[in-house]
GROMACS .gro file of C-alpha atoms in nm:
model
  493
    1MET     CA    1   2.811   3.240   2.457
    2PRO     CA    2   3.176   3.235   2.339
    3ALA     CA    3   3.235   3.097   1.991
    4GLY     CA    4   3.442   2.804   2.122
    5ARG     CA    5   3.167   2.691   2.358
    6ARG     CA    6   2.904   2.724   2.085
    7PHE     CA    7   3.118   2.509   1.857
    8ARG     CA    8   3.168   2.242   2.124
    9ARG     CA    9   2.798   2.239   2.210
   10ARG     CA   10   2.697   2.215   1.847
   11HIS     CA   11   2.930   1.927   1.773
   12ARG     CA   12   2.913   1.733   2.097
   13ASP     CA   13   2.574   1.793   2.255
   14PRO     CA   14   2.331   1.539   2.105
   15THR     CA   15   2.028   1.752   2.196
   16TYR     CA   16   2.159   2.057   2.012
   17PRO     CA   17   1.994   2.093   1.667
   18GLY     CA   18   2.234   1.950   1.415
   19GLY     CA   19   2.458   1.804   1.684
   20GLU     CA   20   2.363   1.450   1.587
   21SER     CA   21   2.467   1.512   1.228
   22ALA     CA   22   2.794   1.667   1.323
   23ALA     CA   23   2.932   1.361   1.500
   24PRO     CA   24   3.060   1.166   1.199
   25GLY     CA   25   3.044   0.789   1.218
   26ARG     CA   26   2.848   0.788   1.542
   27TYR     CA   27   2.492   0.887   1.615
   28HIS     CA   28   2.356   0.915   1.260
   29TRP     CA   29   2.471   0.563   1.175
   30ARG     CA   30   2.305   0.432   1.492
   31VAL     CA   31   1.986   0.607   1.386
   32LEU     CA   32   2.010   0.428   1.051
   33SER     CA   33   2.040   0.096   1.235
   34VAL     CA   34   1.725   0.179   1.435
   35THR     CA   35   1.519   0.286   1.134
   36SER     CA   36   1.646  -0.015   0.941
   37ILE     CA   37   1.483  -0.252   1.188
   38GLY     CA   38   1.154  -0.065   1.167
   39ALA     CA   39   1.168  -0.040   0.787
   40PHE     CA   40   1.254  -0.410   0.763
   41LEU     CA   41   0.962  -0.507   0.985
   42MET     CA   42   0.722  -0.283   0.791
   43ALA     CA   43   0.830  -0.421   0.452
   44VAL     CA   44   0.820  -0.782   0.564
   45ASN     CA   45   0.483  -0.742   0.735
   46THR     CA   46   0.334  -0.591   0.419
   47SER     CA   47   0.484  -0.828   0.164
   48THR     CA   48   0.429  -1.164   0.337
   49LEU     CA   49   0.051  -1.152   0.319
   50SER     CA   50   0.049  -1.047  -0.046
   51VAL     CA   51   0.166  -1.401  -0.122
   52ALA     CA   52   0.003  -1.591   0.167
   53LEU     CA   53  -0.347  -1.441   0.117
   54PRO     CA   54  -0.490  -1.749  -0.064
   55VAL     CA   55  -0.378  -1.975   0.223
   56VAL     CA   56  -0.535  -1.745   0.483
   57ALA     CA   57  -0.854  -1.718   0.274
   58ARG     CA   58  -0.880  -2.098   0.251
   59HIS     CA   59  -0.825  -2.140   0.627
   60PHE     CA   60  -1.109  -1.903   0.718
   61ARG     CA   61  -1.322  -1.997   0.415
   62ALA     CA   62  -1.336  -1.624   0.355
   63THR     CA   63  -1.563  -1.463   0.101
   64ALA     CA   64  -1.413  -1.249  -0.176
   65THR     CA   65  -1.501  -0.934   0.019
   66GLU     CA   66  -1.343  -1.065   0.342
   67ALA     CA   67  -1.026  -1.174   0.161
   68ASN     CA   68  -1.006  -0.835  -0.008
   69TRP     CA   69  -1.033  -0.646   0.321
   70ILE     CA   70  -0.774  -0.860   0.497
   71LEU     CA   71  -0.534  -0.682   0.260
   72LEU     CA   72  -0.707  -0.346   0.223
   73SER     CA   73  -0.782  -0.283   0.592
   74TYR     CA   74  -0.412  -0.260   0.672
   75MET     CA   75  -0.332  -0.038   0.374
   76LEU     CA   76  -0.627   0.194   0.428
   77ALA     CA   77  -0.568   0.248   0.801
   78ASN     CA   78  -0.194   0.285   0.746
   79THR     CA   79  -0.246   0.546   0.476
   80VAL     CA   80  -0.484   0.759   0.680
   81MET     CA   81  -0.280   0.740   1.000
   82ILE     CA   82   0.048   0.833   0.828
   83LEU     CA   83  -0.079   1.188   0.788
   84VAL     CA   84  -0.193   1.195   1.150
   85PHE     CA   85   0.134   1.068   1.295
   86GLY     CA   86   0.345   1.276   1.058
   87ARG     CA   87   0.174   1.583   1.204
   88LEU     CA   88   0.196   1.457   1.563
   89ALA     CA   89   0.568   1.388   1.516
   90ASP     CA   90   0.627   1.757   1.441
   91ILE     CA   91   0.430   1.849   1.753
   92PHE     CA   92   0.545   1.595   2.013
   93GLY     CA   93   0.869   1.456   1.873
   94ARG     CA   94   0.965   1.153   1.667
   95ARG     CA   95   1.125   0.931   1.933
   96LEU     CA   96   0.808   0.871   2.135
   97LEU     CA   97   0.594   0.793   1.832
   98TYR     CA   98   0.854   0.570   1.670
   99VAL     CA   99   0.912   0.353   1.980
  100GLY     CA  100   0.539   0.340   2.056
  101GLY     CA  101   0.451   0.245   1.701
  102LEU     CA  102   0.705  -0.035   1.691
  103THR     CA  103   0.563  -0.171   2.016
  104VAL     CA  104   0.203  -0.163   1.889
  105LEU     CA  105   0.298  -0.334   1.562
  106THR     CA  106   0.484  -0.612   1.742
  107VAL     CA  107   0.199  -0.685   1.985
  108ALA     CA  108  -0.059  -0.677   1.703
  109CYS     CA  109   0.144  -0.928   1.499
  110LEU     CA  110   0.148  -1.163   1.798
  111ALA     CA  111  -0.230  -1.132   1.841
  112SER     CA  112  -0.300  -1.173   1.467
  113GLY     CA  113  -0.177  -1.530   1.475
  114LEU     CA  114  -0.446  -1.605   1.733
  115ALA     CA  115  -0.735  -1.451   1.535
  116PRO     CA  116  -1.042  -1.681   1.536
  117SER     CA  117  -1.224  -1.523   1.240
  118PRO     CA  118  -1.171  -1.298   0.938
  119ALA     CA  119  -1.341  -1.007   1.119
  120VAL     CA  120  -1.102  -1.027   1.416
  121LEU     CA  121  -0.803  -1.059   1.182
  122ILE     CA  122  -0.916  -0.750   0.990
  123GLY     CA  123  -0.940  -0.557   1.318
  124LEU     CA  124  -0.591  -0.665   1.422
  125ARG     CA  125  -0.461  -0.569   1.081
  126VAL     CA  126  -0.593  -0.217   1.147
  127LEU     CA  127  -0.403  -0.217   1.478
  128GLN     CA  128  -0.087  -0.328   1.293
  129ALA     CA  129  -0.142  -0.043   1.050
  130ILE     CA  130  -0.161   0.213   1.330
  131GLY     CA  131   0.173   0.097   1.468
  132GLY     CA  132   0.321   0.081   1.121
  133ALA     CA  133   0.209   0.437   1.046
  134CYS     CA  134   0.404   0.563   1.348
  135ILE     CA  135   0.715   0.395   1.209
  136LEU     CA  136   0.669   0.495   0.847
  137SER     CA  137   0.589   0.860   0.916
  138ASN     CA  138   0.906   0.902   1.124
  139THR     CA  139   1.171   0.691   0.948
  140THR     CA  140   1.276   0.933   0.673
  141ALA     CA  141   1.241   1.235   0.903
  142LEU     CA  142   1.465   1.071   1.167
  143LEU     CA  143   1.730   1.011   0.901
  144ALA     CA  144   1.697   1.365   0.765
  145ASP     CA  145   1.740   1.505   1.117
  146ALA     CA  146   2.046   1.292   1.194
  147PHE     CA  147   2.240   1.287   0.866
  148PRO     CA  148   2.426   1.582   0.712
  149PRO     CA  149   2.296   1.680   0.366
  150ARG     CA  150   2.599   1.537   0.186
  151LEU     CA  151   2.522   1.187   0.325
  152LEU     CA  152   2.143   1.195   0.321
  153SER     CA  153   2.106   1.042  -0.027
  154THR     CA  154   2.340   0.761   0.076
  155ALA     CA  155   2.140   0.695   0.393
  156LEU     CA  156   1.809   0.697   0.208
  157GLY     CA  157   1.954   0.468  -0.059
  158LEU     CA  158   2.067   0.222   0.209
  159ASN     CA  159   1.725   0.245   0.371
  160VAL     CA  160   1.547   0.167   0.043
  161MET     CA  161   1.793  -0.117  -0.022
  162LEU     CA  162   1.706  -0.267   0.316
  163VAL     CA  163   1.335  -0.233   0.246
  164SER     CA  164   1.392  -0.402  -0.089
  165SER     CA  165   1.585  -0.682   0.082
  166ALA     CA  166   1.296  -0.728   0.323
  167GLN     CA  167   1.059  -0.739   0.028
  168VAL     CA  168   1.276  -1.017  -0.117
  169LEU     CA  169   1.264  -1.205   0.212
  170GLY     CA  170   0.900  -1.128   0.297
  171PRO     CA  171   0.723  -1.317   0.018
  172VAL     CA  172   0.965  -1.610   0.044
  173VAL     CA  173   0.928  -1.636   0.421
  174GLY     CA  174   0.552  -1.582   0.399
  175GLY     CA  175   0.518  -1.843   0.129
  176PHE     CA  176   0.738  -2.088   0.320
  177PHE     CA  177   0.553  -2.054   0.650
  178ALA     CA  178   0.210  -2.063   0.484
  179THR     CA  179   0.303  -2.374   0.284
  180VAL     CA  180   0.524  -2.574   0.522
  181LEU     CA  181   0.420  -2.465   0.873
  182ASP     CA  182   0.106  -2.262   0.931
  183TRP     CA  183  -0.041  -1.927   0.821
  184ARG     CA  184  -0.006  -1.796   1.179
  185TRP     CA  185   0.372  -1.785   1.141
  186VAL     CA  186   0.328  -1.528   0.866
  187PHE     CA  187   0.262  -1.288   1.156
  188TRP     CA  188   0.448  -1.452   1.444
  189PHE     CA  189   0.791  -1.445   1.286
  190ASN     CA  190   0.775  -1.063   1.304
  191VAL     CA  191   0.755  -1.067   1.684
  192PRO     CA  192   1.122  -1.131   1.779
  193VAL     CA  193   1.239  -0.874   1.521
  194GLY     CA  194   0.999  -0.618   1.664
  195ALA     CA  195   1.102  -0.688   2.025
  196VAL     CA  196   1.469  -0.629   1.941
  197GLY     CA  197   1.377  -0.313   1.751
  198VAL     CA  198   1.181  -0.168   2.044
  199VAL     CA  199   1.469  -0.213   2.288
  200TRP     CA  200   1.731  -0.079   2.047
  201ALA     CA  201   1.519   0.225   1.953
  202ALA     CA  202   1.449   0.310   2.319
  203VAL     CA  203   1.821   0.292   2.402
  204THR     CA  204   1.951   0.472   2.092
  205LEU     CA  205   1.716   0.750   1.984
  206ARG     CA  206   1.764   1.090   2.145
  207LYS     CA  207   1.499   1.350   2.206
  208VAL     CA  208   1.517   1.632   1.952
  209PRO     CA  209   1.342   1.955   2.058
  210SER     CA  210   1.017   2.014   1.869
  211ALA     CA  211   0.958   2.360   1.727
  212GLY     CA  212   0.587   2.304   1.682
  213SER     CA  213   0.481   2.173   2.023
  214LYS     CA  214   0.216   2.447   2.066
  215GLU     CA  215   0.047   2.392   1.731
  216PRO     CA  216  -0.301   2.235   1.761
  217PHE     CA  217  -0.381   1.909   1.586
  218ASP     CA  218  -0.632   1.919   1.297
  219LEU     CA  219  -0.895   1.665   1.407
  220VAL     CA  220  -1.144   1.776   1.142
  221GLY     CA  221  -0.885   1.732   0.869
  222ALA     CA  222  -0.793   1.385   0.999
  223ALA     CA  223  -1.160   1.278   1.000
  224LEU     CA  224  -1.217   1.411   0.649
  225SER     CA  225  -0.902   1.242   0.517
  226LEU     CA  226  -1.039   0.910   0.646
  227VAL     CA  227  -1.368   0.974   0.464
  228VAL     CA  228  -1.195   1.071   0.138
  229ILE     CA  229  -0.956   0.777   0.117
  230GLY     CA  230  -1.195   0.527   0.273
  231SER     CA  231  -1.481   0.607   0.036
  232LEU     CA  232  -1.254   0.579  -0.269
  233VAL     CA  233  -1.114   0.242  -0.160
  234LEU     CA  234  -1.461   0.114  -0.069
  235ALA     CA  235  -1.596   0.213  -0.410
  236LEU     CA  236  -1.309   0.044  -0.594
  237SER     CA  237  -1.304  -0.275  -0.386
  238GLU     CA  238  -1.680  -0.327  -0.370
  239GLY     CA  239  -1.716  -0.235  -0.737
  240GLY     CA  240  -1.509  -0.539  -0.825
  241ALA     CA  241  -1.690  -0.764  -0.579
  242ARG     CA  242  -2.056  -0.652  -0.621
  243GLY     CA  243  -2.064  -0.465  -0.951
  244TRP     CA  244  -2.013  -0.099  -1.033
  245THR     CA  245  -2.384  -0.012  -1.011
  246ALA     CA  246  -2.439  -0.164  -0.665
  247PRO     CA  247  -2.592   0.083  -0.413
  248ALA     CA  248  -2.292   0.060  -0.178
  249VAL     CA  249  -2.053   0.144  -0.463
  250LEU     CA  250  -2.260   0.441  -0.581
  251VAL     CA  251  -2.291   0.578  -0.225
  252ALA     CA  252  -1.917   0.540  -0.164
  253GLY     CA  253  -1.833   0.704  -0.496
  254GLY     CA  254  -2.067   0.994  -0.425
  255CYS     CA  255  -1.917   1.036  -0.080
  256PHE     CA  256  -1.571   1.058  -0.235
  257VAL     CA  257  -1.684   1.322  -0.487
  258VAL     CA  258  -1.839   1.537  -0.214
  259SER     CA  259  -1.577   1.494   0.060
  260THR     CA  260  -1.268   1.561  -0.153
  261PRO     CA  261  -1.334   1.931  -0.229
  262LEU     CA  262  -1.462   1.974   0.129
  263PHE     CA  263  -1.134   1.837   0.265
  264LEU     CA  264  -0.929   2.069   0.042
  265TRP     CA  265  -1.144   2.369   0.142
  266VAL     CA  266  -1.100   2.295   0.512
  267GLN     CA  267  -0.726   2.249   0.475
  268ARG     CA  268  -0.688   2.585   0.300
  269ARG     CA  269  -0.869   2.764   0.582
  270ARG     CA  270  -0.682   2.600   0.871
  271THR     CA  271  -0.393   2.780   1.038
  272TYR     CA  272  -0.228   2.446   1.120
  273PRO     CA  273  -0.368   2.200   0.865
  274LEU     CA  274  -0.317   1.825   0.855
  275VAL     CA  275  -0.196   1.862   0.494
  276ASP     CA  276   0.009   2.171   0.422
  277LEU     CA  277  -0.129   2.257   0.077
  278ALA     CA  278   0.136   2.526   0.047
  279LEU     CA  279   0.380   2.243  -0.030
  280PHE     CA  280   0.199   2.194  -0.361
  281GLY     CA  281   0.269   2.557  -0.449
  282ASP     CA  282   0.629   2.452  -0.511
  283ARG     CA  283   0.639   2.286  -0.855
  284GLU     CA  284   0.936   2.070  -0.759
  285LEU     CA  285   0.752   1.926  -0.461
  286ALA     CA  286   0.417   1.899  -0.638
  287MET     CA  287   0.563   1.696  -0.927
  288ALA     CA  288   0.765   1.479  -0.687
  289PHE     CA  289   0.451   1.403  -0.485
  290LEU     CA  290   0.248   1.320  -0.797
  291ALA     CA  291   0.521   1.092  -0.931
  292THR     CA  292   0.541   0.920  -0.590
  293PHE     CA  293   0.171   0.837  -0.601
  294LEU     CA  294   0.168   0.709  -0.960
  295ASN     CA  295   0.480   0.497  -0.916
  296SER     CA  296   0.326   0.333  -0.611
  297VAL     CA  297   0.000   0.265  -0.796
  298ALA     CA  298   0.190   0.082  -1.070
  299ARG     CA  299   0.437  -0.112  -0.857
  300PHE     CA  300   0.241  -0.249  -0.563
  301ALA     CA  301  -0.052  -0.412  -0.745
  302THR     CA  302   0.183  -0.596  -0.979
  303VAL     CA  303   0.332  -0.812  -0.703
  304ILE     CA  304  -0.011  -0.908  -0.565
  305LEU     CA  305  -0.161  -0.969  -0.909
  306VAL     CA  306   0.121  -1.190  -1.036
  307SER     CA  307   0.129  -1.389  -0.711
  308LEU     CA  308  -0.248  -1.440  -0.725
  309TYR     CA  309  -0.231  -1.537  -1.094
  310VAL     CA  310   0.040  -1.797  -1.039
  311GLN     CA  311  -0.150  -1.959  -0.751
  312SER     CA  312  -0.498  -1.935  -0.907
  313VAL     CA  313  -0.423  -2.035  -1.265
  314THR     CA  314  -0.135  -2.281  -1.229
  315GLY     CA  315  -0.225  -2.416  -0.885
  316ALA     CA  316   0.123  -2.334  -0.754
  317SER     CA  317   0.193  -2.312  -0.380
  318ALA     CA  318   0.240  -1.984  -0.197
  319PHE     CA  319   0.611  -2.058  -0.168
  320HIS     CA  320   0.648  -2.112  -0.543
  321ALA     CA  321   0.456  -1.791  -0.611
  322SER     CA  322   0.688  -1.601  -0.376
  323LEU     CA  323   0.988  -1.711  -0.582
  324GLN     CA  324   0.817  -1.575  -0.892
  325VAL     CA  325   0.755  -1.225  -0.757
  326MET     CA  326   1.081  -1.181  -0.566
  327ALA     CA  327   1.237  -1.052  -0.891
  328VAL     CA  328   1.072  -0.713  -0.820
  329ALA     CA  329   1.239  -0.678  -0.481
  330VAL     CA  330   1.574  -0.803  -0.615
  331GLY     CA  331   1.564  -0.533  -0.883
  332MET     CA  332   1.488  -0.268  -0.621
  333MET     CA  333   1.765  -0.396  -0.394
  334VAL     CA  334   2.019  -0.370  -0.676
  335ALA     CA  335   1.911  -0.029  -0.805
  336SER     CA  336   1.845   0.161  -0.479
  337PRO     CA  337   2.203   0.207  -0.349
  338VAL     CA  338   2.324   0.285  -0.702
  339ALA     CA  339   2.052   0.547  -0.736
  340GLY     CA  340   2.157   0.700  -0.404
  341ARG     CA  341   2.512   0.753  -0.529
  342ILE     CA  342   2.402   0.878  -0.871
  343ALA     CA  343   2.166   1.128  -0.705
  344MET     CA  344   2.468   1.296  -0.544
  345ARG     CA  345   2.594   1.394  -0.893
  346VAL     CA  346   2.292   1.395  -1.124
  347SER     CA  347   1.957   1.572  -1.084
  348ALA     CA  348   1.661   1.382  -0.939
  349ARG     CA  349   1.469   1.473  -1.255
  350ILE     CA  350   1.692   1.258  -1.476
  351VAL     CA  351   1.735   0.957  -1.246
  352SER     CA  352   1.370   0.942  -1.140
  353THR     CA  353   1.243   0.979  -1.497
  354VAL     CA  354   1.463   0.694  -1.619
  355GLY     CA  355   1.324   0.480  -1.338
  356MET     CA  356   0.966   0.563  -1.433
  357LEU     CA  357   1.031   0.479  -1.799
  358ALA     CA  358   1.176   0.140  -1.702
  359THR     CA  359   0.866   0.070  -1.492
  360CYS     CA  360   0.635   0.161  -1.781
  361VAL     CA  361   0.815  -0.064  -2.028
  362SER     CA  362   0.810  -0.354  -1.779
  363LEU     CA  363   0.433  -0.328  -1.728
  364LEU     CA  364   0.371  -0.331  -2.104
  365ALA     CA  365   0.592  -0.639  -2.131
  366LEU     CA  366   0.384  -0.815  -1.864
  367ALA     CA  367   0.066  -0.732  -2.057
  368VAL     CA  368   0.210  -0.897  -2.367
  369LEU     CA  369   0.366  -1.203  -2.202
  370ILE     CA  370   0.105  -1.311  -1.947
  371GLU     CA  371  -0.085  -1.629  -2.036
  372PRO     CA  372  -0.195  -1.943  -1.845
  373GLY     CA  373   0.095  -2.157  -1.969
  374ALA     CA  374   0.365  -1.891  -1.932
  375ALA     CA  375   0.700  -2.009  -1.797
  376TRP     CA  376   0.872  -1.847  -1.500
  377ALA     CA  377   1.119  -1.666  -1.727
  378HIS     CA  378   0.830  -1.483  -1.895
  379PHE     CA  379   0.756  -1.305  -1.569
  380ALA     CA  380   1.110  -1.279  -1.428
  381VAL     CA  381   1.255  -1.026  -1.673
  382PRO     CA  382   0.972  -0.769  -1.669
  383LEU     CA  383   0.931  -0.806  -1.291
  384ALA     CA  384   1.302  -0.742  -1.241
  385GLY     CA  385   1.274  -0.441  -1.472
  386LEU     CA  386   0.986  -0.312  -1.262
  387GLY     CA  387   1.201  -0.341  -0.950
  388LEU     CA  388   1.499  -0.172  -1.113
  389GLY     CA  389   1.282   0.115  -1.231
  390SER     CA  390   1.124   0.164  -0.888
  391GLY     CA  391   1.464   0.149  -0.717
  392LEU     CA  392   1.601   0.416  -0.950
  393PHE     CA  393   1.298   0.635  -0.884
  394LEU     CA  394   1.245   0.614  -0.508
  395THR     CA  395   1.578   0.727  -0.361
  396PRO     CA  396   1.641   1.048  -0.563
  397ASN     CA  397   1.274   1.141  -0.549
  398THR     CA  398   1.263   1.108  -0.169
  399SER     CA  399   1.594   1.293  -0.128
  400ALA     CA  400   1.465   1.581  -0.342
  401ILE     CA  401   1.153   1.614  -0.125
  402MET     CA  402   1.332   1.605   0.210
  403ALA     CA  403   1.607   1.843   0.100
  404ARG     CA  404   1.354   2.103  -0.014
  405VAL     CA  405   1.169   2.156   0.317
  406ARG     CA  406   1.298   2.309   0.639
  407PRO     CA  407   1.375   2.069   0.926
  408THR     CA  408   1.071   2.166   1.136
  409ARG     CA  409   0.838   2.066   0.849
  410ARG     CA  410   1.006   1.738   0.756
  411GLY     CA  411   0.754   1.539   0.955
  412ILE     CA  412   0.455   1.675   0.767
  413ALA     CA  413   0.636   1.665   0.430
  414ASN     CA  414   0.747   1.306   0.482
  415GLY     CA  415   0.402   1.221   0.616
  416LEU     CA  416   0.248   1.357   0.297
  417ARG     CA  417   0.499   1.168   0.082
  418SER     CA  418   0.439   0.845   0.275
  419MET     CA  419   0.063   0.899   0.266
  420LEU     CA  420   0.067   0.943  -0.112
  421GLN     CA  421   0.288   0.637  -0.150
  422ASN     CA  422   0.057   0.429   0.069
  423ALA     CA  423  -0.254   0.575  -0.095
  424GLY     CA  424  -0.104   0.453  -0.421
  425MET     CA  425  -0.071   0.106  -0.269
  426VAL     CA  426  -0.433   0.106  -0.151
  427VAL     CA  427  -0.570   0.235  -0.481
  428SER     CA  428  -0.339   0.001  -0.669
  429THR     CA  429  -0.457  -0.305  -0.477
  430ALA     CA  430  -0.826  -0.214  -0.486
  431LEU     CA  431  -0.816  -0.114  -0.854
  432GLY     CA  432  -0.605  -0.409  -0.968
  433LEU     CA  433  -0.814  -0.671  -0.786
  434ALA     CA  434  -1.136  -0.504  -0.900
  435ILE     CA  435  -1.028  -0.515  -1.266
  436VAL     CA  436  -0.914  -0.878  -1.271
  437THR     CA  437  -1.209  -1.015  -1.072
  438SER     CA  438  -1.493  -0.804  -1.218
  439PRO     CA  439  -1.559  -1.040  -1.516
  440LEU     CA  440  -1.584  -1.345  -1.285
  441SER     CA  441  -1.889  -1.494  -1.118
  442HIS     CA  442  -1.915  -1.489  -0.738
  443GLN     CA  443  -1.802  -1.852  -0.727
  444ALA     CA  444  -1.504  -1.781  -0.952
  445LYS     CA  445  -1.405  -1.475  -0.745
  446ALA     CA  446  -1.394  -1.681  -0.426
  447ALA     CA  447  -1.193  -1.948  -0.608
  448ALA     CA  448  -0.945  -1.687  -0.737
  449TYR     CA  449  -0.879  -1.545  -0.389
  450ALA     CA  450  -0.838  -1.899  -0.253
  451GLY     CA  451  -0.589  -1.986  -0.528
  452GLN     CA  452  -0.816  -2.252  -0.682
  453LEU     CA  453  -0.920  -2.101  -1.015
  454SER     CA  454  -0.736  -2.376  -1.207
  455HIS     CA  455  -1.022  -2.614  -1.123
  456LEU     CA  456  -1.270  -2.406  -1.323
  457PRO     CA  457  -1.335  -2.425  -1.702
  458HIS     CA  458  -1.065  -2.305  -1.943
  459ALA     CA  459  -1.291  -2.024  -2.069
  460VAL     CA  460  -1.286  -1.869  -1.721
  461LEU     CA  461  -0.906  -1.867  -1.728
  462GLY     CA  462  -0.914  -1.686  -2.062
  463VAL     CA  463  -1.143  -1.415  -1.926
  464PHE     CA  464  -0.926  -1.384  -1.616
  465THR     CA  465  -0.609  -1.347  -1.827
  466ASP     CA  466  -0.764  -1.084  -2.056
  467ALA     CA  467  -0.858  -0.882  -1.747
  468TYR     CA  468  -0.495  -0.903  -1.634
  469ARG     CA  469  -0.373  -0.766  -1.966
  470PHE     CA  470  -0.609  -0.470  -1.935
  471ALA     CA  471  -0.493  -0.407  -1.577
  472PHE     CA  472  -0.124  -0.400  -1.674
  473VAL     CA  473  -0.189  -0.166  -1.968
  474LEU     CA  474  -0.385   0.072  -1.743
  475LEU     CA  475  -0.104   0.071  -1.485
  476ALA     CA  476   0.147   0.145  -1.763
  477ILE     CA  477  -0.060   0.446  -1.871
  478LEU     CA  478  -0.057   0.578  -1.514
  479VAL     CA  479   0.322   0.539  -1.497
  480ALA     CA  480   0.354   0.725  -1.826
  481ALA     CA  481   0.166   1.014  -1.663
  482GLY     CA  482   0.407   0.991  -1.370
  483THR     CA  483   0.699   1.009  -1.611
  484VAL     CA  484   0.564   1.337  -1.748
  485ALA     CA  485   0.529   1.469  -1.393
  486SER     CA  486   0.889   1.375  -1.316
  487LEU     CA  487   1.008   1.557  -1.629
  488LEU     CA  488   0.824   1.876  -1.530
  489ARG     CA  489   1.034   1.929  -1.217
  490SER     CA  490   1.348   2.141  -1.204
  491SER     CA  491   1.666   2.008  -1.368
  492ARG     CA  492   1.890   2.138  -1.087
  493ARG     CA  493   2.084   1.888  -0.875
   0.00000   0.00000   0.00000
């Protein structure tokens, strides 16, 4: 083919690899608009229930275990399926999975508002998670495919800023609907956003040829990943609810210990594994993945724990609690675009490490300041610092991961990054709730999840608060380990 024709095809044909990126101001910005809707819906759908959980628990008269799994079922299923859909995206293409996932999530949100029992709601939350996993495992990869390298950090920074904005809106909207209207609107208000997103994605996204369409899917690896993550979450969540020596907790913990090395052994022997362990042979990627997990563990539980504390101890409404925790998302929204621009000039090692340090300091401040009579300002500053630290960390860390793998492996690399981030959320939620509720009686646990702990004796509040201090200190220690991991990566830009 003559050079002139190759040039025109490369820069004008949208199906030609790299053609999307080479049309400045056109296709890649439309892709950002598509992924922004999906990212917004995902962030809102996750953050609304973290504040509205006590209202939902009171409506269904849910037990502590049921209330716990209304949250954990979504996170667990989403985490496991991210790996699956990240792999399938490399095989079958990202457009089909993205549009299909957005459709499933929208329909599941509509049905969730009609759930007659906690068990049905938990099942629909799993269905939401499956749709959300399709979106999450493809968002960053779609942007990496469409944007030229010089603009990728900017695009990812804008994407994180949008997610942060949604996390600002999500708790406030969730708290408002749960307090003023009805808990069902916590799910229903997602439906029109999702419907618009499905149509726009179907019209906008182009098919990009898949280089791995003949690679088989690792069903054994997918099943084992479910066992590994599920058994860990079950052990943590039931340990807090039933006690750490309960038979179910011991069985789940033993299953995790046995299945983890088995999963790693299987993945090493597979020609086309679900998790490409070779990625961990690169120190830069390995440290970035570890820091991703530990940052997520520290950040996600904090929002849920503070919201639950405000409602349980002070008797505040879900809407008031949402105003308390929105400082985290505001901090992320401010820091994310700035981090994207800084990452174009400074190494990810420096920016990400500063973000992790800010997160660690903020958690220690929360451990010192939390008390039953604490004013809003006591929480606002450390929560904002937590958001600023996470915003500084996420964008350069994600850019470093996506820039270090070849385009045909971006799906599996981003799937692994997203899986670790979501696994951090699941472990964070299960661990955090287990720590703060373990010292309580069964009656007090149910009252805490329903936001009615303030009616119990003052001594119970003191025990509850001490457990919170321990939880925040433990999370700070985990972030400190993540800071070390971030420092161990390469110093190159």
